[in-house]
PDB file of C-alpha atoms in Angstrom:
ATOM      1  CA  MET H   1     -34.817 -25.304 -32.484  1.00 66.00           C
ATOM      2  CA  LYS H   2     -35.963 -24.623 -28.925  1.00 67.00           C
ATOM      3  CA  ALA H   3     -38.084 -21.538 -28.238  1.00 67.00           C
ATOM      4  CA  SER H   4     -35.587 -20.487 -25.576  1.00 68.00           C
ATOM      5  CA  ASP H   5     -32.758 -20.651 -28.129  1.00 69.00           C
ATOM      6  CA  ILE H   6     -34.776 -18.603 -30.628  1.00 73.00           C
ATOM      7  CA  ARG H   7     -35.360 -15.901 -28.004  1.00 77.00           C
ATOM      8  CA  LYS H   8     -31.637 -15.700 -27.279  1.00 77.00           C
ATOM      9  CA  LEU H   9     -30.765 -15.646 -30.967  1.00 84.00           C
ATOM     10  CA  LYS H  10     -33.188 -12.816 -31.736  1.00 85.00           C
ATOM     11  CA  LYS H  11     -31.080 -10.371 -29.734  1.00 84.00           C
ATOM     12  CA  ARG H  12     -30.301  -7.439 -32.018  1.00 89.00           C
ATOM     13  CA  ILE H  13     -26.817  -6.986 -33.467  1.00 91.00           C
ATOM     14  CA  GLU H  14     -25.920  -3.332 -33.994  1.00 91.00           C
ATOM     15  CA  PRO H  15     -24.655  -2.366 -37.452  1.00 92.00           C
ATOM     16  CA  ALA H  16     -20.920  -1.733 -37.650  1.00 89.00           C
ATOM     17  CA  TYR H  17     -20.327  -0.625 -41.250  1.00 91.00           C
ATOM     18  CA  SER H  18     -21.824   1.703 -43.835  1.00 93.00           C
ATOM     19  CA  GLU H  19     -20.744   3.670 -46.880  1.00 92.00           C
ATOM     20  CA  MET H  20     -21.986   6.743 -48.690  1.00 92.00           C
ATOM     21  CA  PHE H  21     -24.550   5.753 -51.304  1.00 93.00           C
ATOM     22  CA  SER H  22     -26.277   7.911 -53.893  1.00 93.00           C
ATOM     23  CA  GLY H  23     -29.458   6.279 -55.098  1.00 95.00           C
ATOM     24  CA  ARG H  24     -32.803   4.766 -54.110  1.00 96.00           C
ATOM     25  CA  VAL H  25     -33.310   1.987 -51.582  1.00 97.00           C
ATOM     26  CA  HIS H  26     -36.419  -0.178 -51.927  1.00 98.00           C
ATOM     27  CA  GLU H  27     -37.752  -2.238 -49.046  1.00 97.00           C
ATOM     28  CA  VAL H  28     -38.604  -5.724 -50.323  1.00 98.00           C
ATOM     29  CA  GLY H  29     -40.022  -7.894 -47.553  1.00 98.00           C
ATOM     30  CA  SER H  30     -37.340  -8.260 -44.885  1.00 98.00           C
ATOM     31  CA  GLY H  31     -34.633  -7.419 -47.418  1.00 98.00           C
ATOM     32  CA  ALA H  32     -33.894  -4.460 -49.647  1.00 98.00           C
ATOM     33  CA  VAL H  33     -32.780  -3.531 -53.147  1.00 98.00           C
ATOM     34  CA  ALA H  34     -30.727  -0.392 -53.795  1.00 98.00           C
ATOM     35  CA  VAL H  35     -30.379   1.288 -57.190  1.00 97.00           C
ATOM     36  CA  ARG H  36     -27.301   3.477 -57.557  1.00 95.00           C
ATOM     37  CA  ASN H  37     -27.671   6.742 -59.456  1.00 92.00           C
ATOM     38  CA  HIS H  38     -25.956   6.765 -62.832  1.00 84.00           C
ATOM     39  CA  SER H  39     -25.405   9.435 -65.452  1.00 78.00           C
ATOM     40  CA  GLY H  40     -27.412   9.307 -68.632  1.00 78.00           C
ATOM     41  CA  GLN H  41     -28.728   6.215 -70.339  1.00 87.00           C
ATOM     42  CA  ALA H  42     -27.439   2.958 -68.853  1.00 91.00           C
ATOM     43  CA  ASP H  43     -25.521   0.760 -71.271  1.00 92.00           C
ATOM     44  CA  HIS H  44     -25.565  -2.186 -68.875  1.00 94.00           C
ATOM     45  CA  THR H  45     -27.341  -3.240 -65.718  1.00 96.00           C
ATOM     46  CA  VAL H  46     -25.485  -5.232 -63.046  1.00 97.00           C
ATOM     47  CA  ILE H  47     -27.374  -6.800 -60.146  1.00 98.00           C
ATOM     48  CA  GLY H  48     -25.121  -7.800 -57.239  1.00 98.00           C
ATOM     49  CA  VAL H  49     -26.012 -10.408 -54.617  1.00 98.00           C
ATOM     50  CA  HIS H  50     -23.700 -10.416 -51.598  1.00 98.00           C
ATOM     51  CA  GLY H  51     -22.532 -13.468 -49.687  1.00 98.00           C
ATOM     52  CA  PHE H  52     -22.880 -14.753 -46.124  1.00 98.00           C
ATOM     53  CA  LEU H  53     -22.060 -12.035 -43.556  1.00 96.00           C
ATOM     54  CA  GLU H  54     -21.292  -9.540 -46.342  1.00 97.00           C
ATOM     55  CA  ASN H  55     -23.241  -6.591 -47.722  1.00 97.00           C
ATOM     56  CA  GLN H  56     -23.840  -4.698 -50.945  1.00 97.00           C
ATOM     57  CA  CYS H  57     -20.537  -2.838 -50.626  1.00 97.00           C
ATOM     58  CA  TYR H  58     -18.799  -5.953 -51.959  1.00 98.00           C
ATOM     59  CA  PHE H  59     -19.706  -4.693 -55.459  1.00 98.00           C
ATOM     60  CA  THR H  60     -19.634  -0.910 -55.228  1.00 95.00           C
ATOM     61  CA  GLN H  61     -15.972  -0.466 -56.211  1.00 95.00           C
ATOM     62  CA  LEU H  62     -16.089  -3.357 -58.666  1.00 96.00           C
ATOM     63  CA  TYR H  63     -18.610  -1.746 -61.018  1.00 96.00           C
ATOM     64  CA  GLN H  64     -17.890   1.978 -61.160  1.00 91.00           C
ATOM     65  CA  GLU H  65     -18.562   2.842 -64.805  1.00 90.00           C
ATOM     66  CA  PRO H  66     -20.920   5.839 -64.983  1.00 88.00           C
ATOM     67  CA  THR H  67     -23.011   4.131 -67.680  1.00 89.00           C
ATOM     68  CA  THR H  68     -23.490   0.981 -65.596  1.00 93.00           C
ATOM     69  CA  GLU H  69     -26.721   0.794 -63.655  1.00 96.00           C
ATOM     70  CA  LEU H  70     -25.836  -0.962 -60.402  1.00 97.00           C
ATOM     71  CA  ILE H  71     -28.615  -2.692 -58.474  1.00 98.00           C
ATOM     72  CA  LEU H  72     -27.645  -4.198 -55.118  1.00 98.00           C
ATOM     73  CA  LEU H  73     -29.502  -6.689 -52.947  1.00 98.00           C
ATOM     74  CA  THR H  74     -29.507  -6.656 -49.175  1.00 98.00           C
ATOM     75  CA  CYS H  75     -30.489 -10.165 -48.123  1.00 98.00           C
ATOM     76  CA  SER H  76     -33.260 -10.769 -45.614  1.00 98.00           C
ATOM     77  CA  ASN H  77     -32.594  -9.611 -42.054  1.00 98.00           C
ATOM     78  CA  TYR H  78     -29.253  -8.032 -42.970  1.00 98.00           C
ATOM     79  CA  HIS H  79     -28.357  -4.434 -42.144  1.00 97.00           C
ATOM     80  CA  ILE H  80     -28.548  -2.049 -45.088  1.00 97.00           C
ATOM     81  CA  PRO H  81     -25.013  -0.545 -45.163  1.00 96.00           C
ATOM     82  CA  VAL H  82     -26.232   2.968 -45.931  1.00 93.00           C
ATOM     83  CA  SER H  83     -26.299   5.748 -43.354  1.00 85.00           C
ATOM     84  CA  GLY H  84     -29.923   6.662 -42.629  1.00 80.00           C
ATOM     85  CA  PRO H  85     -31.500   5.214 -45.798  1.00 83.00           C
ATOM     86  CA  ASN H  86     -34.897   6.575 -46.807  1.00 87.00           C
ATOM     87  CA  LEU H  87     -36.660   3.330 -47.614  1.00 93.00           C
ATOM     88  CA  GLU H  88     -39.162   3.339 -50.458  1.00 96.00           C
ATOM     89  CA  ARG H  89     -41.977   0.799 -50.465  1.00 95.00           C
ATOM     90  CA  PRO H  90     -42.688   0.080 -54.138  1.00 96.00           C
ATOM     91  CA  ASP H  91     -46.086  -1.208 -55.224  1.00 97.00           C
ATOM     92  CA  TRP H  92     -44.540  -4.075 -57.209  1.00 97.00           C
ATOM     93  CA  VAL H  93     -43.470  -6.003 -54.107  1.00 98.00           C
ATOM     94  CA  VAL H  94     -45.419  -9.242 -53.632  1.00 97.00           C
ATOM     95  CA  ARG H  95     -45.667 -11.565 -50.637  1.00 96.00           C
ATOM     96  CA  ASN H  96     -42.680 -13.850 -50.248  1.00 98.00           C
ATOM     97  CA  PRO H  97     -43.828 -17.401 -49.379  1.00 97.00           C
ATOM     98  CA  HIS H  98     -40.439 -18.643 -48.173  1.00 98.00           C
ATOM     99  CA  VAL H  99     -38.831 -18.563 -44.727  1.00 97.00           C
ATOM    100  CA  GLU H 100     -36.744 -15.463 -44.054  1.00 97.00           C
ATOM    101  CA  ALA H 101     -32.936 -15.791 -43.986  1.00 98.00           C
ATOM    102  CA  THR H 102     -33.001 -18.628 -46.515  1.00 98.00           C
ATOM    103  CA  ILE H 103     -31.591 -18.854 -50.022  1.00 98.00           C
ATOM    104  CA  GLU H 104     -35.134 -19.428 -51.270  1.00 98.00           C
ATOM    105  CA  TYR H 105     -36.447 -16.210 -49.682  1.00 98.00           C
ATOM    106  CA  ASP H 106     -33.613 -14.075 -51.012  1.00 98.00           C
ATOM    107  CA  ALA H 107     -34.005 -15.640 -54.471  1.00 98.00           C
ATOM    108  CA  ARG H 108     -37.565 -14.309 -54.531  1.00 98.00           C
ATOM    109  CA  ILE H 109     -36.237 -10.827 -53.729  1.00 98.00           C
ATOM    110  CA  LEU H 110     -33.828 -11.177 -56.667  1.00 98.00           C
ATOM    111  CA  ILE H 111     -36.621 -12.285 -58.987  1.00 98.00           C
ATOM    112  CA  GLN H 112     -38.655  -9.189 -58.128  1.00 98.00           C
ATOM    113  CA  ALA H 113     -35.612  -6.965 -58.726  1.00 98.00           C
ATOM    114  CA  ILE H 114     -35.018  -8.510 -62.170  1.00 98.00           C
ATOM    115  CA  GLU H 115     -38.679  -8.140 -63.109  1.00 98.00           C
ATOM    116  CA  ASN H 116     -39.067  -4.517 -62.071  1.00 98.00           C
ATOM    117  CA  LEU H 117     -35.838  -2.505 -61.864  1.00 98.00           C
ATOM    118  CA  PRO H 118     -33.386  -2.792 -64.804  1.00 97.00           C
ATOM    119  CA  SER H 119     -33.599   0.123 -67.250  1.00 95.00           C
ATOM    120  CA  SER H 120     -31.270  -1.478 -69.819  1.00 94.00           C
ATOM    121  CA  ARG H 121     -31.724  -4.683 -71.811  1.00 91.00           C
ATOM    122  CA  SER H 122     -28.127  -5.796 -71.193  1.00 94.00           C
ATOM    123  CA  ILE H 123     -28.199  -7.468 -67.772  1.00 96.00           C
ATOM    124  CA  ARG H 124     -25.606  -9.233 -65.633  1.00 97.00           C
ATOM    125  CA  VAL H 125     -26.356 -10.851 -62.258  1.00 98.00           C
ATOM    126  CA  HIS H 126     -23.227 -11.302 -60.125  1.00 98.00           C
ATOM    127  CA  GLY H 127     -23.307 -13.292 -56.899  1.00 98.00           C
ATOM    128  CA  HIS H 128     -20.534 -14.058 -54.438  1.00 98.00           C
ATOM    129  CA  SER H 129     -20.527 -17.226 -52.283  1.00 98.00           C
ATOM    130  CA  ARG H 130     -24.036 -17.601 -50.808  1.00 98.00           C
ATOM    131  CA  GLY H 131     -25.129 -14.963 -53.315  1.00 98.00           C
ATOM    132  CA  GLY H 132     -24.218 -17.412 -56.063  1.00 98.00           C
ATOM    133  CA  GLY H 133     -26.585 -19.943 -54.516  1.00 98.00           C
ATOM    134  CA  VAL H 134     -29.311 -17.274 -54.410  1.00 98.00           C
ATOM    135  CA  ILE H 135     -28.883 -16.745 -58.162  1.00 98.00           C
ATOM    136  CA  VAL H 136     -28.985 -20.480 -58.940  1.00 98.00           C
ATOM    137  CA  GLU H 137     -32.140 -20.795 -56.823  1.00 98.00           C
ATOM    138  CA  ALA H 138     -33.764 -17.809 -58.553  1.00 98.00           C
ATOM    139  CA  ALA H 139     -33.044 -19.457 -61.915  1.00 98.00           C
ATOM    140  CA  ARG H 140     -34.549 -22.688 -60.595  1.00 98.00           C
ATOM    141  CA  GLN H 141     -37.710 -20.851 -59.521  1.00 98.00           C
ATOM    142  CA  ARG H 142     -38.005 -18.747 -62.701  1.00 98.00           C
ATOM    143  CA  PRO H 143     -35.764 -20.186 -65.445  1.00 97.00           C
ATOM    144  CA  GLU H 144     -37.357 -18.089 -68.188  1.00 97.00           C
ATOM    145  CA  LEU H 145     -36.017 -14.896 -66.596  1.00 97.00           C
ATOM    146  CA  PHE H 146     -32.425 -16.042 -67.135  1.00 96.00           C
ATOM    147  CA  GLU H 147     -32.557 -16.937 -70.824  1.00 94.00           C
ATOM    148  CA  ASP H 148     -30.834 -13.671 -71.852  1.00 93.00           C
ATOM    149  CA  ILE H 149     -29.008 -12.772 -68.635  1.00 95.00           C
ATOM    150  CA  ASP H 150     -25.245 -13.013 -68.155  1.00 96.00           C
ATOM    151  CA  VAL H 151     -24.443 -14.630 -64.803  1.00 97.00           C
ATOM    152  CA  VAL H 152     -21.233 -14.426 -62.764  1.00 98.00           C
ATOM    153  CA  LEU H 153     -21.004 -16.971 -59.946  1.00 98.00           C
ATOM    154  CA  GLU H 154     -17.960 -16.072 -57.846  1.00 98.00           C
ATOM    155  CA  ALA H 155     -16.734 -18.795 -55.452  1.00 98.00           C
ATOM    156  CA  PRO H 156     -20.387 -19.835 -55.314  1.00 98.00           C
ATOM    157  CA  VAL H 157     -22.469 -22.035 -53.088  1.00 98.00           C
ATOM    158  CA  LEU H 158     -23.581 -24.743 -55.533  1.00 98.00           C
ATOM    159  CA  PRO H 159     -25.789 -27.843 -55.390  1.00 97.00           C
ATOM    160  CA  GLN H 160     -23.852 -30.840 -54.040  1.00 96.00           C
ATOM    161  CA  GLY H 161     -21.105 -28.572 -52.725  1.00 97.00           C
ATOM    162  CA  GLN H 162     -19.768 -28.570 -49.172  1.00 97.00           C
ATOM    163  CA  LEU H 163     -18.305 -26.224 -46.616  1.00 97.00           C
ATOM    164  CA  HIS H 164     -14.539 -26.414 -46.204  1.00 97.00           C
ATOM    165  CA  ALA H 165     -13.450 -29.151 -43.777  1.00 96.00           C
ATOM    166  CA  LEU H 166     -11.992 -26.566 -41.382  1.00 93.00           C
ATOM    167  CA  VAL H 167     -15.290 -24.676 -41.234  1.00 93.00           C
ATOM    168  CA  ARG H 168     -17.211 -27.915 -40.683  1.00 94.00           C
ATOM    169  CA  THR H 169     -14.895 -28.809 -37.802  1.00 93.00           C
ATOM    170  CA  ILE H 170     -15.435 -25.425 -36.165  1.00 88.00           C
ATOM    171  CA  LEU H 171     -19.223 -25.477 -36.570  1.00 90.00           C
ATOM    172  CA  GLU H 172     -19.823 -29.059 -35.448  1.00 89.00           C
ATOM    173  CA  PRO H 173     -19.699 -28.465 -31.662  1.00 88.00           C
ATOM    174  CA  VAL H 174     -21.606 -25.126 -31.768  1.00 86.00           C
ATOM    175  CA  SER H 175     -25.171 -25.504 -30.487  1.00 84.00           C
ATOM    176  CA  HIS H 176     -27.900 -22.937 -31.146  1.00 80.00           C
ATOM    177  CA  GLY H 177     -27.653 -21.458 -27.667  1.00 79.00           C
ATOM    178  CA  MET H 178     -23.901 -20.911 -28.061  1.00 85.00           C
ATOM    179  CA  TRP H 179     -24.174 -18.564 -31.047  1.00 79.00           C
ATOM    180  CA  PRO H 180     -24.596 -15.254 -29.178  1.00 80.00           C
ATOM    181  CA  TRP H 181     -21.470 -16.086 -27.168  1.00 82.00           C
ATOM    182  CA  VAL H 182     -19.570 -17.124 -30.298  1.00 81.00           C
ATOM    183  CA  VAL H 183     -20.477 -13.890 -32.105  1.00 78.00           C
ATOM    184  CA  ARG H 184     -19.433 -11.754 -29.145  1.00 76.00           C
ATOM    185  CA  ALA H 185     -16.145 -13.638 -28.909  1.00 80.00           C
ATOM    186  CA  ILE H 186     -15.413 -13.151 -32.615  1.00 77.00           C
ATOM    187  CA  ASN H 187     -16.311  -9.454 -32.556  1.00 72.00           C
ATOM    188  CA  THR H 188     -13.941  -8.823 -29.649  1.00 76.00           C
ATOM    189  CA  THR H 189     -11.106 -10.764 -31.292  1.00 72.00           C
ATOM    190  CA  PRO H 190      -8.806  -8.821 -33.650  1.00 68.00           C
ATOM    191  CA  SER H 191      -9.484  -9.970 -37.196  1.00 67.00           C
ATOM    192  CA  SER H 192      -5.746 -10.425 -37.683  1.00 65.00           C
ATOM    193  CA  ALA H 193      -6.027 -13.545 -35.502  1.00 62.00           C
ATOM    194  CA  TYR H 194      -8.092 -15.422 -38.097  1.00 69.00           C
ATOM    195  CA  ALA H 195      -8.108 -13.358 -41.301  1.00 70.00           C
ATOM    196  CA  GLN H 196      -5.047 -14.932 -42.919  1.00 75.00           C
ATOM    197  CA  THR H 197      -6.407 -18.442 -42.344  1.00 80.00           C
ATOM    198  CA  PHE H 198      -9.853 -17.886 -43.836  1.00 89.00           C
ATOM    199  CA  PHE H 199      -9.542 -14.780 -46.008  1.00 91.00           C
ATOM    200  CA  GLY H 200      -6.127 -15.240 -47.607  1.00 91.00           C
ATOM    201  CA  ARG H 201      -3.702 -12.400 -48.209  1.00 92.00           C
ATOM    202  CA  MET H 202      -5.237  -9.137 -47.021  1.00 92.00           C
ATOM    203  CA  ASN H 203      -5.392  -5.757 -48.763  1.00 94.00           C
ATOM    204  CA  PRO H 204      -7.014  -2.472 -47.694  1.00 94.00           C
ATOM    205  CA  ARG H 205     -10.405  -3.170 -49.291  1.00 95.00           C
ATOM    206  CA  LYS H 206     -10.613  -6.671 -47.816  1.00 94.00           C
ATOM    207  CA  LYS H 207      -9.703  -5.325 -44.374  1.00 92.00           C
ATOM    208  CA  THR H 208     -12.413  -2.684 -44.654  1.00 93.00           C
ATOM    209  CA  LEU H 209     -15.187  -5.052 -45.725  1.00 94.00           C
ATOM    210  CA  LEU H 210     -14.298  -8.153 -43.727  1.00 91.00           C
ATOM    211  CA  ASN H 211     -13.257  -6.609 -40.421  1.00 86.00           C
ATOM    212  CA  ARG H 212     -16.677  -6.853 -38.702  1.00 84.00           C
ATOM    213  CA  MET H 213     -18.465  -9.520 -40.724  1.00 87.00           C
ATOM    214  CA  PHE H 214     -20.411 -10.867 -37.757  1.00 87.00           C
ATOM    215  CA  SER H 215     -22.181  -7.515 -37.471  1.00 92.00           C
ATOM    216  CA  ALA H 216     -23.709  -7.770 -40.944  1.00 96.00           C
ATOM    217  CA  THR H 217     -26.998  -9.341 -39.835  1.00 96.00           C
ATOM    218  CA  GLN H 218     -29.705  -7.832 -37.658  1.00 96.00           C
ATOM    219  CA  ASP H 219     -29.662 -10.727 -35.202  1.00 93.00           C
ATOM    220  CA  HIS H 220     -27.928 -13.988 -34.334  1.00 90.00           C
ATOM    221  CA  LEU H 221     -30.858 -16.079 -35.577  1.00 92.00           C
ATOM    222  CA  THR H 222     -30.165 -14.980 -39.149  1.00 95.00           C
ATOM    223  CA  ILE H 223     -26.578 -16.244 -38.870  1.00 93.00           C
ATOM    224  CA  VAL H 224     -27.738 -19.667 -37.690  1.00 91.00           C
ATOM    225  CA  ARG H 225     -30.517 -19.942 -40.291  1.00 93.00           C
ATOM    226  CA  ASN H 226     -28.131 -18.888 -43.061  1.00 96.00           C
ATOM    227  CA  ILE H 227     -25.629 -21.592 -42.122  1.00 95.00           C
ATOM    228  CA  GLU H 228     -28.196 -24.361 -41.699  1.00 93.00           C
ATOM    229  CA  ASN H 229     -29.971 -23.423 -44.908  1.00 97.00           C
ATOM    230  CA  ILE H 230     -26.767 -23.235 -46.959  1.00 97.00           C
ATOM    231  CA  ILE H 231     -25.894 -26.792 -45.918  1.00 96.00           C
ATOM    232  CA  ALA H 232     -29.448 -28.078 -46.484  1.00 97.00           C
ATOM    233  CA  TRP H 233     -29.781 -26.340 -49.872  1.00 98.00           C
ATOM    234  CA  MET H 234     -26.503 -27.802 -51.176  1.00 98.00           C
ATOM    235  CA  GLU H 235     -27.640 -31.267 -50.118  1.00 97.00           C
ATOM    236  CA  ARG H 236     -31.181 -30.886 -51.481  1.00 98.00           C
ATOM    237  CA  TRP H 237     -30.469 -30.117 -55.139  1.00 97.00           C
ATOM    238  CA  ASP H 238     -28.549 -31.994 -57.809  1.00 94.00           C
ATOM    239  CA  ALA H 239     -25.992 -30.215 -59.952  1.00 90.00           C
ATOM    240  CA  ASN H 240     -28.351 -30.336 -62.962  1.00 92.00           C
ATOM    241  CA  VAL H 241     -30.144 -27.346 -61.404  1.00 95.00           C
ATOM    242  CA  LEU H 242     -27.271 -25.338 -62.913  1.00 95.00           C
ATOM    243  CA  ASP H 243     -28.724 -26.019 -66.368  1.00 94.00           C
ATOM    244  CA  ASN H 244     -31.164 -23.154 -65.717  1.00 95.00           C
ATOM    245  CA  ILE H 245     -28.181 -20.758 -65.998  1.00 95.00           C
ATOM    246  CA  ARG H 246     -27.860 -20.322 -69.763  1.00 92.00           C
ATOM    247  CA  GLN H 247     -24.753 -18.177 -70.074  1.00 93.00           C
ATOM    248  CA  GLY H 248     -22.062 -16.688 -67.923  1.00 95.00           C
ATOM    249  CA  THR H 249     -19.010 -17.575 -65.863  1.00 96.00           C
ATOM    250  CA  ILE H 250     -18.272 -19.574 -62.727  1.00 97.00           C
ATOM    251  CA  LEU H 251     -15.145 -18.302 -60.967  1.00 98.00           C
ATOM    252  CA  ILE H 252     -13.366 -20.932 -58.850  1.00 98.00           C
ATOM    253  CA  PRO H 253     -10.663 -19.645 -56.466  1.00 98.00           C
ATOM    254  CA  GLU H 254      -7.223 -21.181 -56.312  1.00 97.00           C
ATOM    255  CA  SER H 255      -7.496 -21.506 -52.523  1.00 96.00           C
ATOM    256  CA  ASP H 256     -10.795 -21.554 -50.652  1.00 97.00           C
ATOM    257  CA  ARG H 257     -10.986 -21.918 -46.855  1.00 95.00           C
ATOM    258  CA  ILE H 258     -14.744 -21.225 -46.687  1.00 96.00           C
ATOM    259  CA  LEU H 259     -16.187 -23.675 -49.215  1.00 98.00           C
ATOM    260  CA  ASP H 260     -14.766 -26.991 -50.386  1.00 98.00           C
ATOM    261  CA  ARG H 261     -13.131 -26.181 -53.708  1.00 97.00           C
ATOM    262  CA  GLU H 262     -13.139 -29.698 -55.146  1.00 97.00           C
ATOM    263  CA  THR H 263     -16.837 -30.421 -54.620  1.00 96.00           C
ATOM    264  CA  LEU H 264     -17.785 -27.018 -56.055  1.00 95.00           C
ATOM    265  CA  LEU H 265     -15.566 -27.556 -59.093  1.00 96.00           C
ATOM    266  CA  ALA H 266     -17.090 -31.006 -59.635  1.00 95.00           C
ATOM    267  CA  ALA H 267     -20.595 -29.536 -59.439  1.00 94.00           C
ATOM    268  CA  ALA H 268     -19.737 -26.719 -61.855  1.00 95.00           C
ATOM    269  CA  ARG H 269     -18.369 -29.176 -64.402  1.00 93.00           C
ATOM    270  CA  GLN H 270     -21.721 -30.949 -64.570  1.00 88.00           C
ATOM    271  CA  SER H 271     -23.432 -27.945 -66.129  1.00 83.00           C
ATOM    272  CA  ALA H 272     -24.756 -28.847 -69.568  1.00 76.00           C
ATOM    273  CA  THR H 273     -24.958 -25.238 -70.785  1.00 75.00           C
ATOM    274  CA  SER H 274     -22.351 -22.867 -72.221  1.00 81.00           C
ATOM    275  CA  VAL H 275     -21.369 -21.422 -68.824  1.00 93.00           C
ATOM    276  CA  ARG H 276     -17.581 -20.995 -68.630  1.00 94.00           C
ATOM    277  CA  ILE H 277     -15.566 -22.283 -65.688  1.00 96.00           C
ATOM    278  CA  VAL H 278     -12.536 -20.167 -64.829  1.00 97.00           C
ATOM    279  CA  GLU H 279     -10.063 -21.451 -62.245  1.00 97.00           C
ATOM    280  CA  THR H 280      -8.493 -18.259 -60.956  1.00 98.00           C
ATOM    281  CA  GLN H 281      -4.899 -17.920 -59.799  1.00 97.00           C
ATOM    282  CA  GLY H 282      -3.519 -16.346 -56.634  1.00 96.00           C
ATOM    283  CA  THR H 283      -6.976 -15.886 -55.169  1.00 97.00           C
ATOM    284  CA  SER H 284      -8.866 -16.740 -52.002  1.00 97.00           C
ATOM    285  CA  HIS H 285     -12.604 -17.229 -51.527  1.00 98.00           C
ATOM    286  CA  PHE H 286     -12.916 -13.458 -52.112  1.00 98.00           C
ATOM    287  CA  ILE H 287     -11.752 -13.516 -55.712  1.00 98.00           C
ATOM    288  CA  THR H 288     -12.675 -10.038 -56.917  1.00 98.00           C
ATOM    289  CA  LEU H 289     -11.417  -8.409 -53.711  1.00 98.00           C
ATOM    290  CA  ASP H 290      -8.057 -10.069 -54.411  1.00 97.00           C
ATOM    291  CA  SER H 291      -7.938  -9.055 -58.072  1.00 97.00           C
ATOM    292  CA  GLU H 292     -10.550  -7.422 -60.281  1.00 96.00           C
ATOM    293  CA  ARG H 293      -8.907  -8.838 -63.399  1.00 96.00           C
ATOM    294  CA  TRP H 294     -11.002 -12.001 -63.087  1.00 97.00           C
ATOM    295  CA  VAL H 295     -14.270 -10.121 -63.617  1.00 96.00           C
ATOM    296  CA  PRO H 296     -15.540 -11.010 -67.111  1.00 94.00           C
ATOM    297  CA  SER H 297     -15.697  -8.153 -69.599  1.00 91.00           C
ATOM    298  CA  MET H 298     -18.909  -6.187 -69.791  1.00 88.00           C
ATOM    299  CA  ASP H 299     -18.800  -6.975 -73.504  1.00 83.00           C
ATOM    300  CA  ASP H 300     -19.794 -10.529 -72.536  1.00 74.00           C
ATOM    301  CA  ILE H 301     -23.225  -9.315 -71.483  1.00 79.00           C
ATOM    302  CA  PRO H 302     -25.704 -10.146 -74.257  1.00 72.00           C
ATOM    303  CA  ARG H 303     -27.750  -7.305 -75.715  1.00 70.00           C
ATOM    304  CA  VAL H 304     -31.428  -8.089 -76.098  1.00 68.00           C
ATOM    305  CA  ALA H 305     -33.210  -6.394 -78.952  1.00 60.00           C
TER     306      ALA H 305
END
């Protein structure tokens, strides 16, 4: 990438969305991990990893039980969707050797969260889209951490998967220097012009979370690096990397206009472990925003003595 393109792409994108959040927010490298307050002893811990151009709010209405400890990642160089967060700098943070805005970097953030934050022994890690790839990569880096963890991979980026053909067609002619213009054009275009095509049938929560997706990152460079790294990561690893996920569920949408459904389904079927594959019905790429009924029961989370 040319230095001149990098300078253009580093132009700051102002945040466009936040929600009220009661809890602690830890700064972890160029990302963050938030821990929502919960009442009493936590029965379960859920760690949520958001997808490309999303944020932690993807999970906040999905896991509302007062006895569920909810831990939420903000991926590297993304805006933290909390109004005026007081960032804590915990002493357990270690140097991250990977390049920022990559699946590998964010996987190291996830690893540190798993090692240091859960207060219960019943743990689920739930990732949507790119967040699913972050989980698979974290399990590749530290497979022993996932031996007793329940994993939910929702419409996930997987090894040997592909972007949807329509997305590939749109991205092919976009050079690095064009991205600031592309982002400005998208952010000034009513989401109704493209939402139905890519997001499926809309509902109030989807409209709220997906309306200004291209304002989720701190700069344009993060968008470009995310896209290039997603493609490279899917090509780099074989589907047997999934064998590091010992238990859980892979949710495959009925219709996906972001990722190529058939290649992801083929990759998921190569897992040699007891991970379930659920082909959901009446859903888009954003499965749990379409219907929460596909979320596996919390009773599926193993309890570690």
